[in-house]
PDB file of C-alpha atoms in Angstrom:
ATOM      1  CA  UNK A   1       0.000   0.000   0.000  1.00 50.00           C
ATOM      2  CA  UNK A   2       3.108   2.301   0.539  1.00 48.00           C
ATOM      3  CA  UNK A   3       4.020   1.880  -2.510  1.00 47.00           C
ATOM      4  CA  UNK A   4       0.631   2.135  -4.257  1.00 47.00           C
ATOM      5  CA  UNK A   5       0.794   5.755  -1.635  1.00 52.00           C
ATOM      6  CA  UNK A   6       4.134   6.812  -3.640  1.00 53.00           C
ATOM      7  CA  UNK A   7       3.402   6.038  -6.926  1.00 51.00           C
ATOM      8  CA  UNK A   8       0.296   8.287  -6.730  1.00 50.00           C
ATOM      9  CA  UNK A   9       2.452  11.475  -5.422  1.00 55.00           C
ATOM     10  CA  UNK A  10       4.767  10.911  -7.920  1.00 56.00           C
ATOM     11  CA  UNK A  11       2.318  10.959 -10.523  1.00 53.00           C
ATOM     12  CA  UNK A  12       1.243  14.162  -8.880  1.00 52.00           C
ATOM     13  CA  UNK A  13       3.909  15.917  -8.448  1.00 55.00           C
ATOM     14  CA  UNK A  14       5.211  15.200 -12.055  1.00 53.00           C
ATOM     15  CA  UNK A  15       2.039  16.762 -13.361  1.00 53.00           C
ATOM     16  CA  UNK A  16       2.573  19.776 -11.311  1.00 53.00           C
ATOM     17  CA  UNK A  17       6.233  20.303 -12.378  1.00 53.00           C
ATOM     18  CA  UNK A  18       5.455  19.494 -15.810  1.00 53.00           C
ATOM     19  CA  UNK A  19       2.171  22.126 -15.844  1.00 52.00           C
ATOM     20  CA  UNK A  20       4.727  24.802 -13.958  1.00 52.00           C
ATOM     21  CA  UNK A  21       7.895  23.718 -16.264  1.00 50.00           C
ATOM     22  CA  UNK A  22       6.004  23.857 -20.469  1.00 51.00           C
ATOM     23  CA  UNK A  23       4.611  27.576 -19.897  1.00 51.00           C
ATOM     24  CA  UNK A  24       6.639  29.067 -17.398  1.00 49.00           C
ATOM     25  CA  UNK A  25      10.140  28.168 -17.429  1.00 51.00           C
ATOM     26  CA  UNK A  26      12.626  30.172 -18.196  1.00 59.00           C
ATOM     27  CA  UNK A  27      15.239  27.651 -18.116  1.00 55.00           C
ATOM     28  CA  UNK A  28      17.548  26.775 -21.521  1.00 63.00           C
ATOM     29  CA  UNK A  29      14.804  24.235 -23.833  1.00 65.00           C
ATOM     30  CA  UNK A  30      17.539  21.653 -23.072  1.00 59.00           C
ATOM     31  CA  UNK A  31      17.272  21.710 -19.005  1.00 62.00           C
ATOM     32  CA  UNK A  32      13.487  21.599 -19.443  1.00 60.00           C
ATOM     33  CA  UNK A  33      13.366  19.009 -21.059  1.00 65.00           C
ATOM     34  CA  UNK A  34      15.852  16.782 -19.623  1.00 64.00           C
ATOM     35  CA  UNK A  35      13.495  17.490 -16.182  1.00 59.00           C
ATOM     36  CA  UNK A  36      10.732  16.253 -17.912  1.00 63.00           C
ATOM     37  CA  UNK A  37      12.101  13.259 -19.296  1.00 62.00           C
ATOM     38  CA  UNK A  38      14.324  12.615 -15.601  1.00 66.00           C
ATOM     39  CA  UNK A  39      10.102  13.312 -14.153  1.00 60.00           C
ATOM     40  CA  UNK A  40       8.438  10.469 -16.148  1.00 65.00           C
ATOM     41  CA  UNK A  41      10.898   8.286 -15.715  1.00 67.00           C
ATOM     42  CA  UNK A  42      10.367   8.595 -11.613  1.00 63.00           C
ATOM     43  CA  UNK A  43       7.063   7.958 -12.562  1.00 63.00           C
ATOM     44  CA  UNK A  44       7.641   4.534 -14.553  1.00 66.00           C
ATOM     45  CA  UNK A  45      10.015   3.230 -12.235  1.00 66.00           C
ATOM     46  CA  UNK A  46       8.066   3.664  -8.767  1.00 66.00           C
ATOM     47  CA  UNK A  47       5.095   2.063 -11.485  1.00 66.00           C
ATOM     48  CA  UNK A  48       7.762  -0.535 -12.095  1.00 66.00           C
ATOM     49  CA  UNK A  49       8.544  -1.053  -8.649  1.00 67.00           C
ATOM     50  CA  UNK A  50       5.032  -1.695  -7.543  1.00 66.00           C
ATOM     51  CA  UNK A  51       4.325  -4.185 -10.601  1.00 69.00           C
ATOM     52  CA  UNK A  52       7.038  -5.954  -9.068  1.00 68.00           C
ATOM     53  CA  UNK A  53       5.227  -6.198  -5.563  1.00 68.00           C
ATOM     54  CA  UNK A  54       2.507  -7.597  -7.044  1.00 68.00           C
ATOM     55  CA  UNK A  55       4.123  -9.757  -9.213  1.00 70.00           C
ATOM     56  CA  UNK A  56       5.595 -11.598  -6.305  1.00 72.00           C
ATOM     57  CA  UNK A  57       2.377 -11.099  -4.202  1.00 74.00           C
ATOM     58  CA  UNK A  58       0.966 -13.361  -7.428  1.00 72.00           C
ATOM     59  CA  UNK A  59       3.849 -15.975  -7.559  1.00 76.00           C
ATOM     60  CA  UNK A  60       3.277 -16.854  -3.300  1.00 77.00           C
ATOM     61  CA  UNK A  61      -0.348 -16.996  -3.906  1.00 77.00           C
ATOM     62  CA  UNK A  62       0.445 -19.773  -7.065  1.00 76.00           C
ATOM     63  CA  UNK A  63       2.713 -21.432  -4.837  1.00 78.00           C
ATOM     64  CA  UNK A  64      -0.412 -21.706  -2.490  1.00 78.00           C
ATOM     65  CA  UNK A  65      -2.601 -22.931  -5.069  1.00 77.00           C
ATOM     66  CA  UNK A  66      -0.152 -25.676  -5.718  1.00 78.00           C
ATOM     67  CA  UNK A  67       0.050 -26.814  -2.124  1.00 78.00           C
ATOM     68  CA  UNK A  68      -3.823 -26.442  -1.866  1.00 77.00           C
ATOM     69  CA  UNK A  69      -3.905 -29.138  -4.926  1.00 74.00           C
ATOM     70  CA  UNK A  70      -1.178 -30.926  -3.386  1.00 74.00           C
ATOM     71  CA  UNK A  71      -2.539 -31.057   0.097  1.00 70.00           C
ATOM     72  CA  UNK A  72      -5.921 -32.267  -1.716  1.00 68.00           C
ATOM     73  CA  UNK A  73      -4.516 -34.918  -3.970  1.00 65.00           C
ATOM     74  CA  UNK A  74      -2.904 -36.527  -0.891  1.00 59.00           C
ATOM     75  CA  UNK A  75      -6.375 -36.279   0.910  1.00 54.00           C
ATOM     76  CA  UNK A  76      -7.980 -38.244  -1.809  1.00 52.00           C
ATOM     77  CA  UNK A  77      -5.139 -40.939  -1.732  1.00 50.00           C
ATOM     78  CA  UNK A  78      -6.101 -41.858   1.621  1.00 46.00           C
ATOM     79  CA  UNK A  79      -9.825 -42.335   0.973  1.00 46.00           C
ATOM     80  CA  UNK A  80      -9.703 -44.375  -2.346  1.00 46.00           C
ATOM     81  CA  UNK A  81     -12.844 -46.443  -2.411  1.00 46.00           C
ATOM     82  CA  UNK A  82     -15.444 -47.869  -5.014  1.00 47.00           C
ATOM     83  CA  UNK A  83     -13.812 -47.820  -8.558  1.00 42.00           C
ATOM     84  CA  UNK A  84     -11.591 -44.894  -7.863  1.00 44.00           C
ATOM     85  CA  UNK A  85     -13.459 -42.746  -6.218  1.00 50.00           C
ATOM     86  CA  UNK A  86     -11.040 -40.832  -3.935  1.00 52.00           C
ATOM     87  CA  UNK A  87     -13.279 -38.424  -1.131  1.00 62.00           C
ATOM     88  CA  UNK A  88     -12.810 -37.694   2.947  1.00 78.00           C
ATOM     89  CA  UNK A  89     -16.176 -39.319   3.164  1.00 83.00           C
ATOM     90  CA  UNK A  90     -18.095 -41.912   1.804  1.00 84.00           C
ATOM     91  CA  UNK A  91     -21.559 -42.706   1.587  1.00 84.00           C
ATOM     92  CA  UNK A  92     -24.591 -45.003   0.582  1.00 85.00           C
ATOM     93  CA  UNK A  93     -28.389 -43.387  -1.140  1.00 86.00           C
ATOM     94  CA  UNK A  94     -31.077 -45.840  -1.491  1.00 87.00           C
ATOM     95  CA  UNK A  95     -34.162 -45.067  -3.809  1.00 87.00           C
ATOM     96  CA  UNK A  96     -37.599 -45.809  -2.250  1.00 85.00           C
ATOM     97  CA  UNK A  97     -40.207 -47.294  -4.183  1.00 81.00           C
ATOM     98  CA  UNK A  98     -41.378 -44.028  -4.298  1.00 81.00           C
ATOM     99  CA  UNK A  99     -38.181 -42.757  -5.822  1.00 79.00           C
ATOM    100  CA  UNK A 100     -36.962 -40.593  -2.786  1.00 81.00           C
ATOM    101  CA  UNK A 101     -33.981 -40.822  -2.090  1.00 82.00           C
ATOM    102  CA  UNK A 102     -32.616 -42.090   1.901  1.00 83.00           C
ATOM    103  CA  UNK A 103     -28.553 -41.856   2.708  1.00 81.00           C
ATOM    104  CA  UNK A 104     -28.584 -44.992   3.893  1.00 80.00           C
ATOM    105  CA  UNK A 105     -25.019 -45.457   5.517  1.00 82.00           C
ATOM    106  CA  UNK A 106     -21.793 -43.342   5.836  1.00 82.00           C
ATOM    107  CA  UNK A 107     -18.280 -43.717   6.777  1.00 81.00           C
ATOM    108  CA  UNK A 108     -17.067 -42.390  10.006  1.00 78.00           C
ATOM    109  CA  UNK A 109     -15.363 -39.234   8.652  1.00 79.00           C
ATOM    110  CA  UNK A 110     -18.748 -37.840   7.101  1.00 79.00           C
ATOM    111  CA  UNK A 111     -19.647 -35.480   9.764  1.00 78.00           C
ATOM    112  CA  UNK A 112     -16.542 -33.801   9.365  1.00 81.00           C
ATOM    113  CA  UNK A 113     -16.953 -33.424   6.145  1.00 82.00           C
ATOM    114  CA  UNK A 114     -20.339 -32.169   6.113  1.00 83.00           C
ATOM    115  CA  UNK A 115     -20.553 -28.876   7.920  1.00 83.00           C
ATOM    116  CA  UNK A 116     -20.720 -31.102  11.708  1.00 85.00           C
ATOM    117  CA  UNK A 117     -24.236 -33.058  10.259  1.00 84.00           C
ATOM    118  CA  UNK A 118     -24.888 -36.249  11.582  1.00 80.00           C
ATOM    119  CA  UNK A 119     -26.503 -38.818   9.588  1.00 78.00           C
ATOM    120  CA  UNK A 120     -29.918 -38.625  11.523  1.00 80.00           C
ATOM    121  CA  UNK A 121     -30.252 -34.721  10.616  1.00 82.00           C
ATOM    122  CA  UNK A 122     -29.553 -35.296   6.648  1.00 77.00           C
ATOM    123  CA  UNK A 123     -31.342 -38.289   6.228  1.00 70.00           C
ATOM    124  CA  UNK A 124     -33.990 -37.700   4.040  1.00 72.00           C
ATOM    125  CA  UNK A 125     -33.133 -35.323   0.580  1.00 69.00           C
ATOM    126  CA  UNK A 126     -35.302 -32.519   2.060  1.00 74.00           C
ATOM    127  CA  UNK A 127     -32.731 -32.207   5.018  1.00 78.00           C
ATOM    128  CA  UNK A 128     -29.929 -32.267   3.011  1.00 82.00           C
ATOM    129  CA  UNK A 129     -31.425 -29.465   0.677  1.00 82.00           C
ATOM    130  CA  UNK A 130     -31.400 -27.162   3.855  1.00 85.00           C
ATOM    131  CA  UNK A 131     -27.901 -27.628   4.298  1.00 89.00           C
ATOM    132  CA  UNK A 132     -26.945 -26.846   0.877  1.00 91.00           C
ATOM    133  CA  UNK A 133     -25.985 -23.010  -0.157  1.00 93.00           C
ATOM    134  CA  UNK A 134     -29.358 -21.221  -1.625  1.00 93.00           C
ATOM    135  CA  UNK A 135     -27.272 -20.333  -4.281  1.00 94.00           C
ATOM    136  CA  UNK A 136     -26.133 -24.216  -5.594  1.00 94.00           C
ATOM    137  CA  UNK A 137     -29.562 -25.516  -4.848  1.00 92.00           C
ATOM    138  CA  UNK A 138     -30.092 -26.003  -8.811  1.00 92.00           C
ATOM    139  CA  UNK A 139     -26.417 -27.617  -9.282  1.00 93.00           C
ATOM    140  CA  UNK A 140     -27.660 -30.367  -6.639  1.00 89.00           C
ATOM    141  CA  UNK A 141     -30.588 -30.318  -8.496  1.00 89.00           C
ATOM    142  CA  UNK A 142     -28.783 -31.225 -11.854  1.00 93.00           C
ATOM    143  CA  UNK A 143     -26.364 -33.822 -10.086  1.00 92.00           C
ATOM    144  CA  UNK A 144     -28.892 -35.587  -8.992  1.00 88.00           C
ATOM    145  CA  UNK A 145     -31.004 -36.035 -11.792  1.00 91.00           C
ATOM    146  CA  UNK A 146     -28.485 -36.685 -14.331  1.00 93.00           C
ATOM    147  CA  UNK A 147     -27.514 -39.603 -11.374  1.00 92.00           C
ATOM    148  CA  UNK A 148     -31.037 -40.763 -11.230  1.00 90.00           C
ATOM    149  CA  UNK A 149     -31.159 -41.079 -14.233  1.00 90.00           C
ATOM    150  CA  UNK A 150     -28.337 -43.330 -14.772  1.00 90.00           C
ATOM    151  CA  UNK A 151     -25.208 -41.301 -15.219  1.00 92.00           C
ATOM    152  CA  UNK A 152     -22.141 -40.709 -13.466  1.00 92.00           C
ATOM    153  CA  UNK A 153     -21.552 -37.365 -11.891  1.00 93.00           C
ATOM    154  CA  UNK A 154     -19.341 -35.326 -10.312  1.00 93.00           C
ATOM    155  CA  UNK A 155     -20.612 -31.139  -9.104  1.00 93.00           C
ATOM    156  CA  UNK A 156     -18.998 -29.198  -6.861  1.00 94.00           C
ATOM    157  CA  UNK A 157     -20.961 -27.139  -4.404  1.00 94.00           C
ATOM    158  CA  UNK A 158     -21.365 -25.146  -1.530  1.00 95.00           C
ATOM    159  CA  UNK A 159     -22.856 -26.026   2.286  1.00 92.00           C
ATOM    160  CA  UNK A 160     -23.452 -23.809   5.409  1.00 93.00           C
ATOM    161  CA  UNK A 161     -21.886 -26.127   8.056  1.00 91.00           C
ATOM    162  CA  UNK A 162     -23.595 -25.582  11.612  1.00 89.00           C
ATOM    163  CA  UNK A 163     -21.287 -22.972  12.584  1.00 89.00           C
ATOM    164  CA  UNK A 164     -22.359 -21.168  10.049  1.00 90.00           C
ATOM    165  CA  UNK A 165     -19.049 -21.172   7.656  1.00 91.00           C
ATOM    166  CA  UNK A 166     -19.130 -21.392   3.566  1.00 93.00           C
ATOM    167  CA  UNK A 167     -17.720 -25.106   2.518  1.00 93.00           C
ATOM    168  CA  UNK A 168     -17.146 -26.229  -0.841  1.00 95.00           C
ATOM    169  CA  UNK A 169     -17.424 -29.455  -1.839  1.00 93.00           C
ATOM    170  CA  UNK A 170     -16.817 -31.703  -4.561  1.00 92.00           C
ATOM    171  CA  UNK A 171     -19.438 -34.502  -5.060  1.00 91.00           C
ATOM    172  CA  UNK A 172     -18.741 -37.712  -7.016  1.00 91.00           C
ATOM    173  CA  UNK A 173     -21.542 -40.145  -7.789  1.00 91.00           C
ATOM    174  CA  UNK A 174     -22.025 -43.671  -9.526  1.00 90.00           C
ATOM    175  CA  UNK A 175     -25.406 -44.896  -9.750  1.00 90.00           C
ATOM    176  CA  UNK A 176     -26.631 -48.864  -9.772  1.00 88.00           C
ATOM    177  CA  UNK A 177     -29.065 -49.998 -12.149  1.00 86.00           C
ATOM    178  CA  UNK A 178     -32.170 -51.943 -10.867  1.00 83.00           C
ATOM    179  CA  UNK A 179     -32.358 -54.034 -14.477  1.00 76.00           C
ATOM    180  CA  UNK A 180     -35.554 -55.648 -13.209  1.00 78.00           C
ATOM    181  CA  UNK A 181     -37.450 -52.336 -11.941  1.00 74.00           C
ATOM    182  CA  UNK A 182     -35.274 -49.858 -14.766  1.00 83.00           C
ATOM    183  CA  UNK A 183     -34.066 -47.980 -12.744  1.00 87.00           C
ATOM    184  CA  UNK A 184     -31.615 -46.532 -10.280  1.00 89.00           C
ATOM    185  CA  UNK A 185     -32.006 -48.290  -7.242  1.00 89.00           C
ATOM    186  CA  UNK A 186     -28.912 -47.227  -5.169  1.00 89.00           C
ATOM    187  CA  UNK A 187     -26.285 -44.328  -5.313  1.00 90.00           C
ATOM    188  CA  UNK A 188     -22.575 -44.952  -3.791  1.00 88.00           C
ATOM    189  CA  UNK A 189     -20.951 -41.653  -3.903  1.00 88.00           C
ATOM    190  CA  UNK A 190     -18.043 -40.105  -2.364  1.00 88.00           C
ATOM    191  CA  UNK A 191     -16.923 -36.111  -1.071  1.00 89.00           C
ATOM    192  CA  UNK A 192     -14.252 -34.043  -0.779  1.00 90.00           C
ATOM    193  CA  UNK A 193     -13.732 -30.909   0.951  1.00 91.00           C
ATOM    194  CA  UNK A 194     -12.472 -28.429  -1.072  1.00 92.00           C
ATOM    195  CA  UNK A 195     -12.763 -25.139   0.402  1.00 92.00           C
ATOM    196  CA  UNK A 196      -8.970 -24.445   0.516  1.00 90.00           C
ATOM    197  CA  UNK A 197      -8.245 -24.941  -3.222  1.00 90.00           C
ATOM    198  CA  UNK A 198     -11.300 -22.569  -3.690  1.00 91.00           C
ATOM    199  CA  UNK A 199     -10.083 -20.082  -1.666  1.00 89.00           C
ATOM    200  CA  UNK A 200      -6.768 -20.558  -3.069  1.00 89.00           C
ATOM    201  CA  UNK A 201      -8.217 -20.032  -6.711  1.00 88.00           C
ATOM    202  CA  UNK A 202     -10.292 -16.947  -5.694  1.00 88.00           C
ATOM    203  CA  UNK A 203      -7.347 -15.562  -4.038  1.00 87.00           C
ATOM    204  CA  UNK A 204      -4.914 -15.856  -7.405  1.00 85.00           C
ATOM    205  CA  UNK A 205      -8.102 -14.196  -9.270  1.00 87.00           C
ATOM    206  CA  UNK A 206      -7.809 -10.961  -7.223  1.00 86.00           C
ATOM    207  CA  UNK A 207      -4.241 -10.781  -7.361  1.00 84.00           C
ATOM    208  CA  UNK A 208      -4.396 -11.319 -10.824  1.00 85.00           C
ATOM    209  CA  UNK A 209      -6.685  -8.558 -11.568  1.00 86.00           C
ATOM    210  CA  UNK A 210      -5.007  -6.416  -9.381  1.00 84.00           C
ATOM    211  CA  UNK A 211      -1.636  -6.993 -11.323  1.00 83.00           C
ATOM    212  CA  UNK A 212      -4.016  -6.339 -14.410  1.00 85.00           C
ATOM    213  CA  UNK A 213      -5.240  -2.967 -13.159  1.00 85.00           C
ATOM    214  CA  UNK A 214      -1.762  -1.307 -12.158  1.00 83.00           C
ATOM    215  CA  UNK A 215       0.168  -3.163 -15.635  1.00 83.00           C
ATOM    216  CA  UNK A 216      -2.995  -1.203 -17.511  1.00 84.00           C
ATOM    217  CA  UNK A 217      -1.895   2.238 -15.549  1.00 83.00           C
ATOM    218  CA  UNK A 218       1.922   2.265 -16.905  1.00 81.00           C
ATOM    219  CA  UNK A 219       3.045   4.428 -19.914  1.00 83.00           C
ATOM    220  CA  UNK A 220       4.805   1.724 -21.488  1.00 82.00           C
ATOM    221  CA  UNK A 221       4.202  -1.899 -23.046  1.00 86.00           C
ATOM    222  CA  UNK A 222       4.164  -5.080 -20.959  1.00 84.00           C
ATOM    223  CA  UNK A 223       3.779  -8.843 -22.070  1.00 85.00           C
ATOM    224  CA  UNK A 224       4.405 -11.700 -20.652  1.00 82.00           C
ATOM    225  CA  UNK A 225       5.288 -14.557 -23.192  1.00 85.00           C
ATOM    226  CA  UNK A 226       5.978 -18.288 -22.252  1.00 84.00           C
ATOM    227  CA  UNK A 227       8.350 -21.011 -23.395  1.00 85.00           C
ATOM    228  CA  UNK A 228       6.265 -21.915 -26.269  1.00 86.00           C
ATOM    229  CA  UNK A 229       5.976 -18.369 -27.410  1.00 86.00           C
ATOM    230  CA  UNK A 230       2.336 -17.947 -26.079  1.00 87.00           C
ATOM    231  CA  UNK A 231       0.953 -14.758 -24.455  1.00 85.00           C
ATOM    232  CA  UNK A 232      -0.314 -14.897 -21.090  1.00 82.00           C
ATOM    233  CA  UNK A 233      -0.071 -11.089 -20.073  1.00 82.00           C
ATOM    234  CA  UNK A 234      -0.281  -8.433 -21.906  1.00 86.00           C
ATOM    235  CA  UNK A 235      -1.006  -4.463 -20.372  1.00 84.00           C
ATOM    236  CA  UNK A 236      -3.863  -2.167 -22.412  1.00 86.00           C
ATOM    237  CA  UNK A 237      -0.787  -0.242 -23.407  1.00 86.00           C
ATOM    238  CA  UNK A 238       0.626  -2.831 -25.558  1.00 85.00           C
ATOM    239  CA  UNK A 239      -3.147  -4.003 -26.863  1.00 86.00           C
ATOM    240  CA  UNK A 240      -3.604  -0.199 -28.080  1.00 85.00           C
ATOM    241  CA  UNK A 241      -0.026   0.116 -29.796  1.00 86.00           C
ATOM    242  CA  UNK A 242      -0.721  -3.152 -31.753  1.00 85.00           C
ATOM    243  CA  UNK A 243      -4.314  -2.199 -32.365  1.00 84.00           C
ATOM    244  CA  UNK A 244      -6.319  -4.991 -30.701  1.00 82.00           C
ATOM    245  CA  UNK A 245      -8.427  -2.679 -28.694  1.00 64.00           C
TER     246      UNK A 245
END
């Protein structure tokens, strides 16, 4: 923030001096112009210099995407179950005769997992609709129809645990086929928490377009190209000096 702080006063000041130096100096054209040019380029570098803060504010929050993955891979190792389904928590859905659907067991880990529930407060589908997030109410509502319907499926969603706290979580489903009554007569599925990687991605979003929004405020061109010669930053300078904006 400091440095945010200094590179708007240097912007200011150089806008002063340069308003006080075009009409008013008396100084040889040379001098004037040298203090111009020596102005901007205070300008560009403290710009420079703050790019650079946010550039590595960007690289530690990658690195903590990658050990948010990492930490969740090795989560998922330890859980492998049913035809590599890898989750913290497992769990059994039977479907009634009436088609509603009834969690019928869990593994040990599942209140943990989801939001402090037990299995006797989630038992029946209505339950576990009140736990879900208002908002992902319709992706459950997907999931489990394209699973009812006899298709693997894996959605990602959020719950309000019983503290009250936002978890995400990633939902993997395989459906068994009654062949005698045509349809689905059981559900074995499998969750992971992944709040952390989610908050890990959101967090390398902002930081992204915060880099964006400072790279866009420098006078000069800025790209980022990669080892196969692919763009994966460019500045609105540079997009308005090769006319793609």
């Amino acid at each position: 923030r400091w440095l945010l702080g200094i590179s708007w006063l240097t912007g200011v000041v150089v806008a002063v001096l340069i308003e006080i130096v075009e009409p008013h100096s008396t100084l040889p054209p040379w001098i004037s112009s040298a203090l111009r040019v020596t102005l901007i380029m205070m300008s560009v570098s403290t710009a420079l210099l703050l790019l650079w803060q946010f550039s590595s504010r960007l690289t530690r929050t990658l690195a903590n995407v990658r050990a948010a993955n990492a930490a969740l891979r090795e989560s998922e190792l330890r859980y492998r179950i049913i035809t590599e389904i890898t989750a913290d928590t497992i769990y059994s859905v039977r479907i009634d005769d009436s088609g509603e659907p009834i969690v019928d067991w869990v593994s040990d880990s599942f209140a943990a997992t989801i939001g402090g529930y037990t299995l006797e407060e989630i038992h029946r589908h209505d339950d576990w609709l009140k736990v879900l997030h208002p908002d992902d109410r319709a992706i459950e509502e997907r999931h489990g129809a394209a699973v009812l319907a006899g298709r693997l499926d894996v959605s990602e969603y959020r719950i309000i645990s019983k503290s009250g706290e936002i978890r995400w979580l990633r939902d993997y489903a395989r459906p068994e086929w009654d062949k005698a009554h045509t349809r689905v007569e059981r559900i074995l599925a499998a969750v992971t928490d992944i709040t952390d990687r989610k908050r890990a991605e959101e967090s390398l979003r902002e930081s992204r377009a915060l880099l964006q929004l400072v790279a866009d405020g420098v006078p000069v061109l800025i790209a980022y190209v990669d080892a196969e010669r692919r763009y994966r930053f460019v500045n609105r300078r540079f997009l308005e000096w090769f006319g793609f904006s």
